[in-house]
Amino acid sequence: MKHTDLIELMTDSAYLQQEVTVCGWVRTSRDSKNMAFIELNDGTSLKHMQIVIDKAVIENPSAFMKLGSALKITGTLVPSAVKQGGVEINASAIEVLGECPPEYPLQKKRHTLEFLRTMPHLRVRTNTFNAVFRVRSIIANAIHEFFQDRHFVYVHTPIITGSDCEGAGEMFQVTTNGFTQEYKNKEDYYANDFFGCKAGLSVSGQLEGEVAAMAFGKIYTFGPSFRAENSNTPRHVAEFWHIEPEVAFAELPDIIEIAEEMIKHIINTVLEKCPDELAFFEQHFEKGLREKLETVASQDFAILDYTDAIELLKKADADFQYPVEWGCDLQTEHEKYITETAFKKPVFVTNYPKDIKSFYMKQNPDGKTVAATDLLVPGVGEIIGCSEREADLEKLLAAMEAKGMTTEEYQDYLDLRRFGSVPHSGFGLGFERIIMYVTGISNIRDVILYPRTVGNVR
Ligand code: 4AD
Ligand code: MG
């Protein structure tokens, strides 16, 4: 169907006074005595295009004015009569492509995000989702750009896997068999299954990412990860998108530098390419959003040792629900205090106790902590989990034993420590979490097309 994107007409003055054909959906309309007006949107821009209908040219325009209906319009692009620098179309012909009856649920101007979650197939047509998903797309591209420009190889790690990277028992099982009493035991059951052993959906591409980094030096993944954790919070979904760079010959400070640069590149790209969307989020979701992003992009992030974080929290003038002791995991309330009250900016918390972190992290000489860091940001909390990896075979085996892990499924991973082992580091960025931070949207369910959470797979 020959037509021009609305964004083209709004940004290229060569179209002025030309005859154009556009397609889109009616977002609002109003009727007056001799004229009628339609705000048309085709999804290429957050802004709508005003269609001006002269009733002397097009009789009975009410047939075209129903909210949600799809139209094809031909007319002349002219400067807007009221909006400076804006354009509108004086319609000469209108065709209805798809009717939309009054039962269409998005009649009201603004619905709550909670209400919109009940209709994932329609909510994408609202301004909020138009803005969120354009920013999501721009950020995805910015991430590829960042790594490609720095000689990282984009690898695709498997989604079905036999090993649980985080060792937290949060894997969804992949099976073609139902368990029946005919099986003597679990081993017998798994042996009879599709892969001949237990398999699940990957919680992280890291272990395979490390394999690739030992060949290509610098790699990144960008794909879905799955977590069967039963946490019904505004920042957890069972299926999220995960960016995981892995870098050979990098120690913890090196990978921290890359993570900070990447976040700043993402923010600067959105500041540059999404001014309309940011203005929209600023108006409806987070006051001062643009200024926050500009400040974050121009300052160094803080680096705070876990042990110092514990001291800070102990001295804090705050009523924490969860007590703070060296060795405890940081709860949301603690992360909030560190980023929102104490530092008011992104903070890398480093050198966590080894007992609360994963087996693969490099053990520090103190025997108690690991060279790991989480990047915490105001409003969202943890957006990056990062560490230098244990490159020493004996130490890695000891850590696995201490955590009660069996080594059979990890022989390939252990081989990396047997054949040309080098210091290396990597991190995982939660794609939806950085989108939340950049847009000011406070629930992860509203930055992903179809959120998968406990009890919800619509
Ligand atoms: O901290 P996590 O569990 O770290 C890893 O998976 C490492 N293997 C990463 C690596 O070093 N390559 O997860 C990394 C990030 C978190 O910081 C968070 O942003 C996001 O993934 N994440 C989730 N996002 C949404 N919903 C969930 N259920 C998430 N779980 C983790
Ligand atoms: Mg983590």
PDB file of C-alpha atoms in Angstrom, residues 122-349:
ATOM      1  CA  LEU A 122      -4.347  -3.360  22.914  1.00  0.00           C
ATOM      2  CA  ARG A 123      -2.318  -1.361  25.435  1.00  0.00           C
ATOM      3  CA  VAL A 124       0.530  -1.059  22.909  1.00  0.00           C
ATOM      4  CA  ARG A 125      -1.678   1.415  21.019  1.00  0.00           C
ATOM      5  CA  THR A 126      -1.492   4.014  23.792  1.00  0.00           C
ATOM      6  CA  ASN A 127       0.960   6.903  23.908  1.00  0.00           C
ATOM      7  CA  THR A 128       2.735   5.412  26.912  1.00  0.00           C
ATOM      8  CA  PHE A 129       3.537   2.152  25.152  1.00  0.00           C
ATOM      9  CA  ASN A 130       4.371   3.933  21.917  1.00  0.00           C
ATOM     10  CA  ALA A 131       7.001   5.894  23.869  1.00  0.00           C
ATOM     11  CA  VAL A 132       8.287   2.943  25.934  1.00  0.00           C
ATOM     12  CA  PHE A 133       8.731   0.645  22.967  1.00  0.00           C
ATOM     13  CA  ARG A 134      10.468   3.205  20.796  1.00  0.00           C
ATOM     14  CA  VAL A 135      12.932   3.836  23.647  1.00  0.00           C
ATOM     15  CA  ARG A 136      13.306   0.062  24.107  1.00  0.00           C
ATOM     16  CA  SER A 137      14.197  -0.312  20.436  1.00  0.00           C
ATOM     17  CA  ILE A 138      16.641   2.612  20.489  1.00  0.00           C
ATOM     18  CA  ILE A 139      18.365   1.218  23.597  1.00  0.00           C
ATOM     19  CA  ALA A 140      18.691  -2.242  22.021  1.00  0.00           C
ATOM     20  CA  ASN A 141      20.425  -0.665  19.057  1.00  0.00           C
ATOM     21  CA  ALA A 142      22.619   1.498  21.310  1.00  0.00           C
ATOM     22  CA  ILE A 143      23.816  -1.619  23.135  1.00  0.00           C
ATOM     23  CA  HIS A 144      24.769  -3.385  19.904  1.00  0.00           C
ATOM     24  CA  GLU A 145      26.479  -0.210  18.707  1.00  0.00           C
ATOM     25  CA  PHE A 146      28.461   0.079  21.941  1.00  0.00           C
ATOM     26  CA  PHE A 147      29.853  -3.444  21.797  1.00  0.00           C
ATOM     27  CA  GLN A 148      30.284  -3.679  18.022  1.00  0.00           C
ATOM     28  CA  ASP A 149      32.296  -0.429  18.008  1.00  0.00           C
ATOM     29  CA  ARG A 150      34.629  -1.966  20.599  1.00  0.00           C
ATOM     30  CA  HIS A 151      35.355  -5.229  18.745  1.00  0.00           C
ATOM     31  CA  PHE A 152      33.050  -7.448  20.804  1.00  0.00           C
ATOM     32  CA  VAL A 153      31.638 -10.492  18.990  1.00  0.00           C
ATOM     33  CA  TYR A 154      27.870 -10.956  19.358  1.00  0.00           C
ATOM     34  CA  VAL A 155      27.263 -14.615  20.236  1.00  0.00           C
ATOM     35  CA  HIS A 156      24.011 -16.496  20.664  1.00  0.00           C
ATOM     36  CA  THR A 157      24.158 -18.783  23.657  1.00  0.00           C
ATOM     37  CA  PRO A 158      21.746 -21.694  24.032  1.00  0.00           C
ATOM     38  CA  ILE A 159      18.346 -21.182  25.558  1.00  0.00           C
ATOM     39  CA  ILE A 160      17.960 -24.845  26.512  1.00  0.00           C
ATOM     40  CA  THR A 161      20.746 -25.927  28.814  1.00  0.00           C
ATOM     41  CA  GLY A 162      21.787 -28.668  31.207  1.00  0.00           C
ATOM     42  CA  SER A 163      23.600 -26.476  33.735  1.00  0.00           C
ATOM     43  CA  ASP A 164      22.208 -23.954  36.171  1.00  0.00           C
ATOM     44  CA  CYS A 165      24.576 -20.987  35.915  1.00  0.00           C
ATOM     45  CA  GLU A 166      23.456 -19.126  38.993  1.00  0.00           C
ATOM     46  CA  GLY A 167      23.022 -22.338  41.010  1.00  0.00           C
ATOM     47  CA  ALA A 168      19.960 -20.870  42.675  1.00  0.00           C
ATOM     48  CA  GLY A 169      17.556 -23.611  41.556  1.00  0.00           C
ATOM     49  CA  GLU A 170      15.407 -21.190  39.582  1.00  0.00           C
ATOM     50  CA  MET A 171      15.406 -23.107  36.291  1.00  0.00           C
ATOM     51  CA  PHE A 172      12.259 -23.924  34.370  1.00  0.00           C
ATOM     52  CA  GLN A 173      12.390 -27.571  33.376  1.00  0.00           C
ATOM     53  CA  VAL A 174      12.205 -28.530  29.680  1.00  0.00           C
ATOM     54  CA  THR A 175      10.637 -31.912  29.151  1.00  0.00           C
ATOM     55  CA  THR A 176       8.530 -33.989  26.791  1.00  0.00           C
ATOM     56  CA  ASN A 177       7.716 -36.535  29.495  1.00  0.00           C
ATOM     57  CA  GLY A 178       5.331 -36.505  32.374  1.00  0.00           C
ATOM     58  CA  PHE A 179       6.617 -38.210  35.490  1.00  0.00           C
ATOM     59  CA  THR A 180       4.761 -41.398  36.263  1.00  0.00           C
ATOM     60  CA  GLN A 181       5.163 -44.061  38.907  1.00  0.00           C
ATOM     61  CA  GLU A 182       6.643 -46.341  36.233  1.00  0.00           C
ATOM     62  CA  TYR A 183       9.994 -44.620  36.670  1.00  0.00           C
ATOM     63  CA  LYS A 184      12.107 -46.154  39.403  1.00  0.00           C
ATOM     64  CA  ASN A 185      13.693 -42.833  40.376  1.00  0.00           C
ATOM     65  CA  LYS A 186      14.557 -39.357  39.064  1.00  0.00           C
ATOM     66  CA  GLU A 187      17.603 -40.555  37.083  1.00  0.00           C
ATOM     67  CA  ASP A 188      15.498 -43.165  35.334  1.00  0.00           C
ATOM     68  CA  TYR A 189      12.904 -40.492  34.511  1.00  0.00           C
ATOM     69  CA  TYR A 190      15.393 -37.978  33.124  1.00  0.00           C
ATOM     70  CA  ALA A 191      17.259 -40.691  31.165  1.00  0.00           C
ATOM     71  CA  ASN A 192      14.059 -41.411  29.273  1.00  0.00           C
ATOM     72  CA  ASP A 193      13.453 -37.744  28.470  1.00  0.00           C
ATOM     73  CA  PHE A 194      14.158 -35.914  25.181  1.00  0.00           C
ATOM     74  CA  PHE A 195      17.780 -35.001  25.963  1.00  0.00           C
ATOM     75  CA  GLY A 196      18.502 -38.098  28.034  1.00  0.00           C
ATOM     76  CA  CYS A 197      19.145 -35.939  31.064  1.00  0.00           C
ATOM     77  CA  LYS A 198      17.582 -33.086  33.003  1.00  0.00           C
ATOM     78  CA  ALA A 199      17.318 -29.889  30.921  1.00  0.00           C
ATOM     79  CA  GLY A 200      15.981 -26.413  31.548  1.00  0.00           C
ATOM     80  CA  LEU A 201      15.638 -22.894  30.202  1.00  0.00           C
ATOM     81  CA  SER A 202      18.828 -20.927  30.718  1.00  0.00           C
ATOM     82  CA  VAL A 203      18.938 -18.395  33.573  1.00  0.00           C
ATOM     83  CA  SER A 204      22.062 -16.833  32.035  1.00  0.00           C
ATOM     84  CA  GLY A 205      24.282 -17.276  28.986  1.00  0.00           C
ATOM     85  CA  GLN A 206      27.390 -16.614  31.044  1.00  0.00           C
ATOM     86  CA  LEU A 207      28.933 -20.085  31.162  1.00  0.00           C
ATOM     87  CA  GLU A 208      28.749 -20.455  27.368  1.00  0.00           C
ATOM     88  CA  GLY A 209      29.748 -16.784  27.070  1.00  0.00           C
ATOM     89  CA  GLU A 210      32.953 -17.595  28.921  1.00  0.00           C
ATOM     90  CA  VAL A 211      33.623 -20.418  26.438  1.00  0.00           C
ATOM     91  CA  ALA A 212      33.294 -17.919  23.568  1.00  0.00           C
ATOM     92  CA  ALA A 213      35.430 -15.276  25.321  1.00  0.00           C
ATOM     93  CA  MET A 214      38.269 -17.786  25.649  1.00  0.00           C
ATOM     94  CA  ALA A 215      38.320 -17.873  21.843  1.00  0.00           C
ATOM     95  CA  PHE A 216      37.151 -14.461  20.637  1.00  0.00           C
ATOM     96  CA  GLY A 217      38.484 -12.376  23.536  1.00  0.00           C
ATOM     97  CA  LYS A 218      35.507 -10.059  23.900  1.00  0.00           C
ATOM     98  CA  ILE A 219      31.931 -11.226  23.410  1.00  0.00           C
ATOM     99  CA  TYR A 220      28.424 -10.234  24.355  1.00  0.00           C
ATOM    100  CA  THR A 221      25.073 -11.931  24.319  1.00  0.00           C
ATOM    101  CA  PHE A 222      21.664 -10.298  23.978  1.00  0.00           C
ATOM    102  CA  GLY A 223      18.798 -12.690  24.454  1.00  0.00           C
ATOM    103  CA  PRO A 224      16.152 -13.980  26.826  1.00  0.00           C
ATOM    104  CA  SER A 225      16.879 -15.502  30.229  1.00  0.00           C
ATOM    105  CA  PHE A 226      14.352 -17.338  32.363  1.00  0.00           C
ATOM    106  CA  ARG A 227      13.903 -17.406  36.116  1.00  0.00           C
ATOM    107  CA  ALA A 228      11.335 -19.540  37.897  1.00  0.00           C
ATOM    108  CA  GLU A 229      11.651 -17.441  41.037  1.00  0.00           C
ATOM    109  CA  ASN A 230       8.450 -16.932  42.921  1.00  0.00           C
ATOM    110  CA  SER A 231       8.981 -13.221  43.501  1.00  0.00           C
ATOM    111  CA  ASN A 232       6.004 -11.091  42.720  1.00  0.00           C
ATOM    112  CA  THR A 233       7.736  -7.699  42.686  1.00  0.00           C
ATOM    113  CA  PRO A 234       7.696  -4.680  40.354  1.00  0.00           C
ATOM    114  CA  ARG A 235      11.182  -5.624  39.088  1.00  0.00           C
ATOM    115  CA  HIS A 236      10.992  -9.372  38.420  1.00  0.00           C
ATOM    116  CA  VAL A 237       9.602 -11.230  35.439  1.00  0.00           C
ATOM    117  CA  ALA A 238      10.058 -14.927  34.647  1.00  0.00           C
ATOM    118  CA  GLU A 239      11.302 -14.142  31.120  1.00  0.00           C
ATOM    119  CA  PHE A 240      13.576 -11.140  30.732  1.00  0.00           C
ATOM    120  CA  TRP A 241      16.097  -9.933  28.172  1.00  0.00           C
ATOM    121  CA  HIS A 242      19.680 -10.149  29.228  1.00  0.00           C
ATOM    122  CA  ILE A 243      22.862  -8.536  27.915  1.00  0.00           C
ATOM    123  CA  GLU A 244      25.981 -10.404  29.016  1.00  0.00           C
ATOM    124  CA  PRO A 245      29.436  -9.260  27.906  1.00  0.00           C
ATOM    125  CA  GLU A 246      32.407 -11.457  28.796  1.00  0.00           C
ATOM    126  CA  VAL A 247      35.942 -10.125  28.477  1.00  0.00           C
ATOM    127  CA  ALA A 248      39.231 -12.030  28.509  1.00  0.00           C
ATOM    128  CA  PHE A 249      42.214 -10.397  30.230  1.00  0.00           C
ATOM    129  CA  ALA A 250      39.894  -8.128  32.236  1.00  0.00           C
ATOM    130  CA  GLU A 251      39.927  -7.824  36.018  1.00  0.00           C
ATOM    131  CA  LEU A 252      37.154  -6.379  38.145  1.00  0.00           C
ATOM    132  CA  PRO A 253      38.118  -2.672  37.721  1.00  0.00           C
ATOM    133  CA  ASP A 254      38.317  -3.165  33.935  1.00  0.00           C
ATOM    134  CA  ILE A 255      34.825  -4.628  33.670  1.00  0.00           C
ATOM    135  CA  ILE A 256      33.412  -1.935  35.980  1.00  0.00           C
ATOM    136  CA  GLU A 257      34.793   0.660  33.568  1.00  0.00           C
ATOM    137  CA  ILE A 258      33.083  -1.055  30.615  1.00  0.00           C
ATOM    138  CA  ALA A 259      29.769  -1.314  32.477  1.00  0.00           C
ATOM    139  CA  GLU A 260      29.792   2.365  33.404  1.00  0.00           C
ATOM    140  CA  GLU A 261      30.689   3.420  29.859  1.00  0.00           C
ATOM    141  CA  MET A 262      27.913   1.233  28.455  1.00  0.00           C
ATOM    142  CA  ILE A 263      25.257   2.713  30.757  1.00  0.00           C
ATOM    143  CA  LYS A 264      26.389   6.227  29.831  1.00  0.00           C
ATOM    144  CA  HIS A 265      26.293   5.380  26.139  1.00  0.00           C
ATOM    145  CA  ILE A 266      22.732   4.107  26.534  1.00  0.00           C
ATOM    146  CA  ILE A 267      21.652   7.253  28.372  1.00  0.00           C
ATOM    147  CA  ASN A 268      23.356   9.631  25.942  1.00  0.00           C
ATOM    148  CA  THR A 269      21.754   7.860  22.990  1.00  0.00           C
ATOM    149  CA  VAL A 270      18.264   8.191  24.497  1.00  0.00           C
ATOM    150  CA  LEU A 271      18.901  11.858  25.354  1.00  0.00           C
ATOM    151  CA  GLU A 272      19.875  12.456  21.754  1.00  0.00           C
ATOM    152  CA  LYS A 273      17.356  10.324  19.879  1.00  0.00           C
ATOM    153  CA  CYS A 274      14.224  10.364  22.052  1.00  0.00           C
ATOM    154  CA  PRO A 275      13.520  13.975  23.095  1.00  0.00           C
ATOM    155  CA  ASP A 276       9.730  13.669  22.582  1.00  0.00           C
ATOM    156  CA  GLU A 277       9.530  10.413  24.520  1.00  0.00           C
ATOM    157  CA  LEU A 278      11.590  11.827  27.403  1.00  0.00           C
ATOM    158  CA  ALA A 279       9.360  14.897  27.565  1.00  0.00           C
ATOM    159  CA  PHE A 280       6.357  12.563  27.721  1.00  0.00           C
ATOM    160  CA  PHE A 281       7.821  10.448  30.553  1.00  0.00           C
ATOM    161  CA  GLU A 282       8.842  13.594  32.366  1.00  0.00           C
ATOM    162  CA  GLN A 283       5.255  14.871  32.213  1.00  0.00           C
ATOM    163  CA  HIS A 284       3.519  11.633  33.194  1.00  0.00           C
ATOM    164  CA  PHE A 285       5.959   9.423  35.122  1.00  0.00           C
ATOM    165  CA  GLU A 286       9.086  11.045  36.567  1.00  0.00           C
ATOM    166  CA  LYS A 287       9.593  14.726  37.188  1.00  0.00           C
ATOM    167  CA  GLY A 288      13.142  15.857  36.474  1.00  0.00           C
ATOM    168  CA  LEU A 289      13.875  12.749  34.367  1.00  0.00           C
ATOM    169  CA  ARG A 290      15.939  14.500  31.688  1.00  0.00           C
ATOM    170  CA  GLU A 291      18.010  16.340  34.248  1.00  0.00           C
ATOM    171  CA  LYS A 292      18.579  13.079  36.156  1.00  0.00           C
ATOM    172  CA  LEU A 293      19.842  11.383  33.008  1.00  0.00           C
ATOM    173  CA  GLU A 294      22.056  14.307  32.032  1.00  0.00           C
ATOM    174  CA  THR A 295      23.603  14.365  35.504  1.00  0.00           C
ATOM    175  CA  VAL A 296      24.165  10.605  35.592  1.00  0.00           C
ATOM    176  CA  ALA A 297      25.828  10.675  32.168  1.00  0.00           C
ATOM    177  CA  SER A 298      28.234  13.427  33.182  1.00  0.00           C
ATOM    178  CA  GLN A 299      29.373  12.151  36.608  1.00  0.00           C
ATOM    179  CA  ASP A 300      31.446   9.207  37.817  1.00  0.00           C
ATOM    180  CA  PHE A 301      29.409   6.424  39.386  1.00  0.00           C
ATOM    181  CA  ALA A 302      30.228   5.687  43.027  1.00  0.00           C
ATOM    182  CA  ILE A 303      32.159   2.563  44.039  1.00  0.00           C
ATOM    183  CA  LEU A 304      31.417   1.262  47.534  1.00  0.00           C
ATOM    184  CA  ASP A 305      32.951  -1.779  49.183  1.00  0.00           C
ATOM    185  CA  TYR A 306      30.304  -4.137  50.606  1.00  0.00           C
ATOM    186  CA  THR A 307      31.970  -3.963  54.034  1.00  0.00           C
ATOM    187  CA  ASP A 308      31.725  -0.154  53.959  1.00  0.00           C
ATOM    188  CA  ALA A 309      28.127  -0.428  52.768  1.00  0.00           C
ATOM    189  CA  ILE A 310      27.302  -2.489  55.869  1.00  0.00           C
ATOM    190  CA  GLU A 311      28.934   0.139  58.094  1.00  0.00           C
ATOM    191  CA  LEU A 312      26.993   2.887  56.296  1.00  0.00           C
ATOM    192  CA  LEU A 313      23.702   1.039  56.750  1.00  0.00           C
ATOM    193  CA  LYS A 314      24.382   0.307  60.415  1.00  0.00           C
ATOM    194  CA  LYS A 315      24.955   4.007  61.076  1.00  0.00           C
ATOM    195  CA  ALA A 316      21.969   5.042  58.945  1.00  0.00           C
ATOM    196  CA  ASP A 317      19.168   7.038  60.472  1.00  0.00           C
ATOM    197  CA  ALA A 318      16.585   4.663  59.006  1.00  0.00           C
ATOM    198  CA  ASP A 319      14.149   2.065  60.238  1.00  0.00           C
ATOM    199  CA  PHE A 320      15.068  -1.046  58.261  1.00  0.00           C
ATOM    200  CA  GLN A 321      12.740  -4.026  58.331  1.00  0.00           C
ATOM    201  CA  TYR A 322      15.633  -6.438  57.677  1.00  0.00           C
ATOM    202  CA  PRO A 323      18.542  -6.219  60.130  1.00  0.00           C
ATOM    203  CA  VAL A 324      21.984  -5.431  58.743  1.00  0.00           C
ATOM    204  CA  GLU A 325      24.963  -7.619  59.610  1.00  0.00           C
ATOM    205  CA  TRP A 326      28.154  -8.372  57.709  1.00  0.00           C
ATOM    206  CA  GLY A 327      27.294 -11.410  55.581  1.00  0.00           C
ATOM    207  CA  CYS A 328      23.686 -10.493  54.863  1.00  0.00           C
ATOM    208  CA  ASP A 329      22.341  -9.971  51.370  1.00  0.00           C
ATOM    209  CA  LEU A 330      21.256  -6.399  50.658  1.00  0.00           C
ATOM    210  CA  GLN A 331      17.474  -6.023  50.628  1.00  0.00           C
ATOM    211  CA  THR A 332      15.561  -3.529  48.497  1.00  0.00           C
ATOM    212  CA  GLU A 333      15.301  -1.116  51.434  1.00  0.00           C
ATOM    213  CA  HIS A 334      19.098  -1.188  51.879  1.00  0.00           C
ATOM    214  CA  GLU A 335      19.745  -0.674  48.172  1.00  0.00           C
ATOM    215  CA  LYS A 336      17.309   2.223  48.211  1.00  0.00           C
ATOM    216  CA  TYR A 337      19.080   3.850  51.142  1.00  0.00           C
ATOM    217  CA  ILE A 338      22.498   3.526  49.484  1.00  0.00           C
ATOM    218  CA  THR A 339      21.473   4.912  46.084  1.00  0.00           C
ATOM    219  CA  GLU A 340      18.640   7.293  46.943  1.00  0.00           C
ATOM    220  CA  THR A 341      19.647   8.710  50.332  1.00  0.00           C
ATOM    221  CA  ALA A 342      23.405   8.288  50.724  1.00  0.00           C
ATOM    222  CA  PHE A 343      24.765   8.711  47.174  1.00  0.00           C
ATOM    223  CA  LYS A 344      21.837   9.889  45.037  1.00  0.00           C
ATOM    224  CA  LYS A 345      23.401   8.257  41.979  1.00  0.00           C
ATOM    225  CA  PRO A 346      24.388   4.851  40.589  1.00  0.00           C
ATOM    226  CA  VAL A 347      26.636   2.872  42.943  1.00  0.00           C
ATOM    227  CA  PHE A 348      28.798  -0.186  42.287  1.00  0.00           C
ATOM    228  CA  VAL A 349      28.796  -2.231  45.506  1.00  0.00           C
TER     229      VAL A 349
END
